[in-house]
CSV table of C-alpha atoms in Angstrom, one decimal:
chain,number,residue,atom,x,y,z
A,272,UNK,CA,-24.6,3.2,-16.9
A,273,UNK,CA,-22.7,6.0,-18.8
A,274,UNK,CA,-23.8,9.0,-17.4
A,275,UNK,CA,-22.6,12.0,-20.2
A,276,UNK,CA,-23.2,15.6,-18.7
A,277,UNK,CA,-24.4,18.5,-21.2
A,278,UNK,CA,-23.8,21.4,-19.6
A,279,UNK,CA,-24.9,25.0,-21.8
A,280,UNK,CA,-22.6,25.7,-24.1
A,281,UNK,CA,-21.0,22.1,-24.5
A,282,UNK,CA,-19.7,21.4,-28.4
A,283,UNK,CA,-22.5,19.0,-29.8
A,284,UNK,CA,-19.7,16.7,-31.8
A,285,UNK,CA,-17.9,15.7,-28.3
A,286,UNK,CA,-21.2,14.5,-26.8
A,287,UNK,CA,-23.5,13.9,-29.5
A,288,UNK,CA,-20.6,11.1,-30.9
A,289,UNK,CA,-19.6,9.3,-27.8
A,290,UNK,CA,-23.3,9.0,-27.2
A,291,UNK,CA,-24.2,7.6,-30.6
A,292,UNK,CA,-21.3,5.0,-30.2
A,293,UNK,CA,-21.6,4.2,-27.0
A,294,UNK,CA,-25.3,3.1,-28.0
A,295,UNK,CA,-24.1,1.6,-31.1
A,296,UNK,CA,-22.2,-0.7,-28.5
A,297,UNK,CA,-25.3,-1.5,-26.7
A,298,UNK,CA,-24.0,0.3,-23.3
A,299,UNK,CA,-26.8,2.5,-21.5
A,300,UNK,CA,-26.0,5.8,-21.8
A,301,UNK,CA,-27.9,9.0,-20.0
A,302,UNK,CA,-27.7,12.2,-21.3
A,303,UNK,CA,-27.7,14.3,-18.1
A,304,UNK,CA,-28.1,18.0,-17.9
A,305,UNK,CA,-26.9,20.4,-15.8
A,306,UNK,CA,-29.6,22.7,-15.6
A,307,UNK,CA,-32.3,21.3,-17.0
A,308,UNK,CA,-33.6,18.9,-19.8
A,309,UNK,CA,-33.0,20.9,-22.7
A,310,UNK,CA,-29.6,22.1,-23.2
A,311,UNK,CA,-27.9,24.4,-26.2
A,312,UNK,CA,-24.5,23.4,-27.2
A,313,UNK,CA,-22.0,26.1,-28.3
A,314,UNK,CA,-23.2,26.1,-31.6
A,315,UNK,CA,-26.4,27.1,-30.5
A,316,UNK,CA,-28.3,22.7,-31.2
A,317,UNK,CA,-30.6,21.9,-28.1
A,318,UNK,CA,-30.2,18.7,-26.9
A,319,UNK,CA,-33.3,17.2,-24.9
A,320,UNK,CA,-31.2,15.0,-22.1
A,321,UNK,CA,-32.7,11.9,-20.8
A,322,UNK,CA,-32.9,13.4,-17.3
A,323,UNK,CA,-31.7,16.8,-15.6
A,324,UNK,CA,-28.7,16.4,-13.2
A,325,UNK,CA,-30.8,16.6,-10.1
A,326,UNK,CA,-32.1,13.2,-10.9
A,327,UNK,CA,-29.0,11.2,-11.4
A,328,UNK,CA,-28.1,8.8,-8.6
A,329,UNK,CA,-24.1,8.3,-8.7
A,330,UNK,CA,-24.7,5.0,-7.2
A,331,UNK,CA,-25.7,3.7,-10.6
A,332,UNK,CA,-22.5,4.7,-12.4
A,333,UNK,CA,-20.4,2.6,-14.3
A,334,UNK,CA,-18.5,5.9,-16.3
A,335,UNK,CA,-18.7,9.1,-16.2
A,336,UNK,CA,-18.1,11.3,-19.5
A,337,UNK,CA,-17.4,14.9,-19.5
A,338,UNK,CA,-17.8,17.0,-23.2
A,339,UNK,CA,-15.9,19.7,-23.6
A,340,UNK,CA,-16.8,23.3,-25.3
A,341,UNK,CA,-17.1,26.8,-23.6
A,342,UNK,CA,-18.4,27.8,-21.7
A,343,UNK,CA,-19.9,24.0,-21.4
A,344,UNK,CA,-16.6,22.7,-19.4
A,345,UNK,CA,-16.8,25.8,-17.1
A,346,UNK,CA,-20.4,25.3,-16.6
A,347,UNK,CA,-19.7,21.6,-15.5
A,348,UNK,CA,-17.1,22.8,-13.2
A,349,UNK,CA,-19.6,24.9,-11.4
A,350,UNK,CA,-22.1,22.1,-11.2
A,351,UNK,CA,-22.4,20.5,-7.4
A,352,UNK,CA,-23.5,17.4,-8.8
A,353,UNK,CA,-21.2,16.4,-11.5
A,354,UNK,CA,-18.4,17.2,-9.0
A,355,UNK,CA,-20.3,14.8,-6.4
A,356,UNK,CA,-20.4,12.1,-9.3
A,357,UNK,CA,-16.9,12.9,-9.9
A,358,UNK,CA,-16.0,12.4,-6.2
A,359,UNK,CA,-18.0,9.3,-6.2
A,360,UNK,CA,-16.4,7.9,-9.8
A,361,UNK,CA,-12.8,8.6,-8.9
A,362,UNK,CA,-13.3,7.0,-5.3
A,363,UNK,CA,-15.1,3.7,-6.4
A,364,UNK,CA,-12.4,3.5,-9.2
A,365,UNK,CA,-14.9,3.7,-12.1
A,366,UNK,CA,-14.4,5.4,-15.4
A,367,UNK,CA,-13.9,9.0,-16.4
A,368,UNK,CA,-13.5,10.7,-19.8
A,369,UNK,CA,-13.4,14.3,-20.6
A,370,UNK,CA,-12.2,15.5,-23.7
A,371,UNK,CA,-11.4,19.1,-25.4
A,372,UNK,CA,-11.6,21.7,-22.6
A,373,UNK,CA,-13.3,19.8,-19.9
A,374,UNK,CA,-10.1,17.8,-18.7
A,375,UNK,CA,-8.9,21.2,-16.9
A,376,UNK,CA,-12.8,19.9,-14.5
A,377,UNK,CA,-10.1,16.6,-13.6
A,378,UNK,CA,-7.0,18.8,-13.4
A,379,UNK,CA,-8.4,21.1,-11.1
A,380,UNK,CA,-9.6,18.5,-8.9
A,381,UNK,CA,-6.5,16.8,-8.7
A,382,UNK,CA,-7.8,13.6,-10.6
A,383,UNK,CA,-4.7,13.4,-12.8
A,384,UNK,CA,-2.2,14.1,-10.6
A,385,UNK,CA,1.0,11.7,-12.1
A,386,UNK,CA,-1.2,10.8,-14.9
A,387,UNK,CA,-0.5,10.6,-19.0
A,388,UNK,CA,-3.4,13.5,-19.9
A,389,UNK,CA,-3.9,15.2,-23.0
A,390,UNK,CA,-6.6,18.2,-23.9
A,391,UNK,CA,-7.3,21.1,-26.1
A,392,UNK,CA,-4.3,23.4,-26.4
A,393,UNK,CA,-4.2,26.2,-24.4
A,394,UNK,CA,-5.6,24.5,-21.4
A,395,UNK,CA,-2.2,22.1,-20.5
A,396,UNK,CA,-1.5,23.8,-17.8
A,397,UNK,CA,-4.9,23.8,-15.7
A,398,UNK,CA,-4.1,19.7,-15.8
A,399,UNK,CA,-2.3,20.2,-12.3
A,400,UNK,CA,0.4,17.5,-11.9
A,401,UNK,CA,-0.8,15.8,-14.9
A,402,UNK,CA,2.0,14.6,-17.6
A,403,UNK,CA,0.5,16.4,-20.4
A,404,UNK,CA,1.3,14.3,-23.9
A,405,UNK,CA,-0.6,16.4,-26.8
A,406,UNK,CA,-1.9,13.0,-27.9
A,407,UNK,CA,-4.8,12.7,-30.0
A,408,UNK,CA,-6.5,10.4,-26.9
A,409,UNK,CA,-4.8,8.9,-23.6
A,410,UNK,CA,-5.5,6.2,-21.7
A,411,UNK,CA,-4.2,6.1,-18.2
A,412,UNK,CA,-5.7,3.6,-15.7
A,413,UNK,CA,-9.5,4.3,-15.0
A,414,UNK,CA,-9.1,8.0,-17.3
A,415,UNK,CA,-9.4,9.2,-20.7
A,416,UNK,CA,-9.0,12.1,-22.3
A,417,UNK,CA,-9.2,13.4,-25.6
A,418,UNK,CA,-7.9,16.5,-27.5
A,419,UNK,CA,-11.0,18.1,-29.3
A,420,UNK,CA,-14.1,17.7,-31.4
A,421,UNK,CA,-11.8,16.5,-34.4
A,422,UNK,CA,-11.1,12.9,-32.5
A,423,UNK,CA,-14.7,12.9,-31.3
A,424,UNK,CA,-14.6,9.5,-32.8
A,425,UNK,CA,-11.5,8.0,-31.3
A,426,UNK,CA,-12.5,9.2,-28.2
A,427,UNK,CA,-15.8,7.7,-28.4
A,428,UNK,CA,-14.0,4.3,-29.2
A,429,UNK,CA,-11.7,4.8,-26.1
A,430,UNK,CA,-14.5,4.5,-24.1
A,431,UNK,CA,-16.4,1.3,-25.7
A,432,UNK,CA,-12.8,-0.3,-25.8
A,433,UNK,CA,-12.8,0.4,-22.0
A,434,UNK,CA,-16.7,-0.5,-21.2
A,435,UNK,CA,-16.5,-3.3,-23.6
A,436,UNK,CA,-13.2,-4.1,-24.9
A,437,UNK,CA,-11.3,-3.5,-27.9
A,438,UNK,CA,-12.4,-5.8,-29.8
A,439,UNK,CA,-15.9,-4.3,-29.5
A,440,UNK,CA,-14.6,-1.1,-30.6
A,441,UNK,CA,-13.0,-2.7,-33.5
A,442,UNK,CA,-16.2,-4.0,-34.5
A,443,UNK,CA,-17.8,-1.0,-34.4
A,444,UNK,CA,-15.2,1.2,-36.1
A,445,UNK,CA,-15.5,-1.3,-39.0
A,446,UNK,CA,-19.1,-0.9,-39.1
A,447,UNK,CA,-18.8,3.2,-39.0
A,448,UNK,CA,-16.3,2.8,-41.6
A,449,UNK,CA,-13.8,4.8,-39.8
A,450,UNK,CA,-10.5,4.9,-41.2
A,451,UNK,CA,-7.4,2.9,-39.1
């Protein structure tokens, strides 16, 4: 299971996209919030999430997917449990993808130490160790990340090509008719 955290403040267009594909791909996919159901994005669209953090069990996880936004990445940072799910994802060697701000939640925990990283500008150097690229979306071992809401779309085809493989996400971008 794809657990994607809202957190308020996240921007709608990084979650609201890799969700929609993911789904597309037929992998389960919870919306989680971080405090509480409903959750406003920075542009001010609630979101009812499937369930609130408190209920997610990171035993279940196959990825875990941060969107970014302010003060949404800041407000992930501060939550206990997606840094437990974190911990847990990063020690069982399972998938994690944060795009726009939130990579700086990975940087700041170490997670990509040595690692090819990209992220919004502005925010390369909070990606401690990391080998910051500018890339649209990297792909280093068991992490992507993603520069903002305008690859929402690449990113969200990162992760089925992980999950699923590449060929599903080729599928799938044919379908969307997204451009090559």
């Amino acid at each position: 299971m794809v657990a994607l955290f809202l957190a308020p403040g996240f921007e709608e267009v990084e979650a609201l996209t890799p969700a929609d594909v993911l789904r597309r791909a037929g992998v389960e996919v919870r919306l989680v919030g971080v405090g509480g159901r409903e959750i406003a994005g920075a542009h001010g669209i609630a979101v009812v999430c499937d369930w609130e953090a408190r209920q997610l069990d990171c035993r279940d996880l196959a990825m875990v997917v941060l969107p970014g936004g302010m003060p949404g990445a800041a407000n992930l940072e501060q939550s206990e449990q997606v840094q437990r799910c974190l911990d847990y994802a990063a020690g069982e060697d399972l998938w994690i993808a944060a795009i726009c701000a939130a990579p700086y939640v990975l940087g700041k925990k170490g997670l990509l130490r040595g690692r090819r990283a990209t992220c919004f500008p502005g925010y390369e150097d909070q990606l401690e160790g990391a080998v910051y690229t500018g890339q649209p979306v990297e792909v280093d071992g068991r992490f992507i990340t993603a520069r903002g809401a305008g690859v929402a779309l690449d990113f969200a085809l990162a992760l089925v090509s992980a999950l699923k493989g590449p060929g599903e996400a080729a599928s799938i971008r044919a379908a969307m008719q997204a451009r090559d």
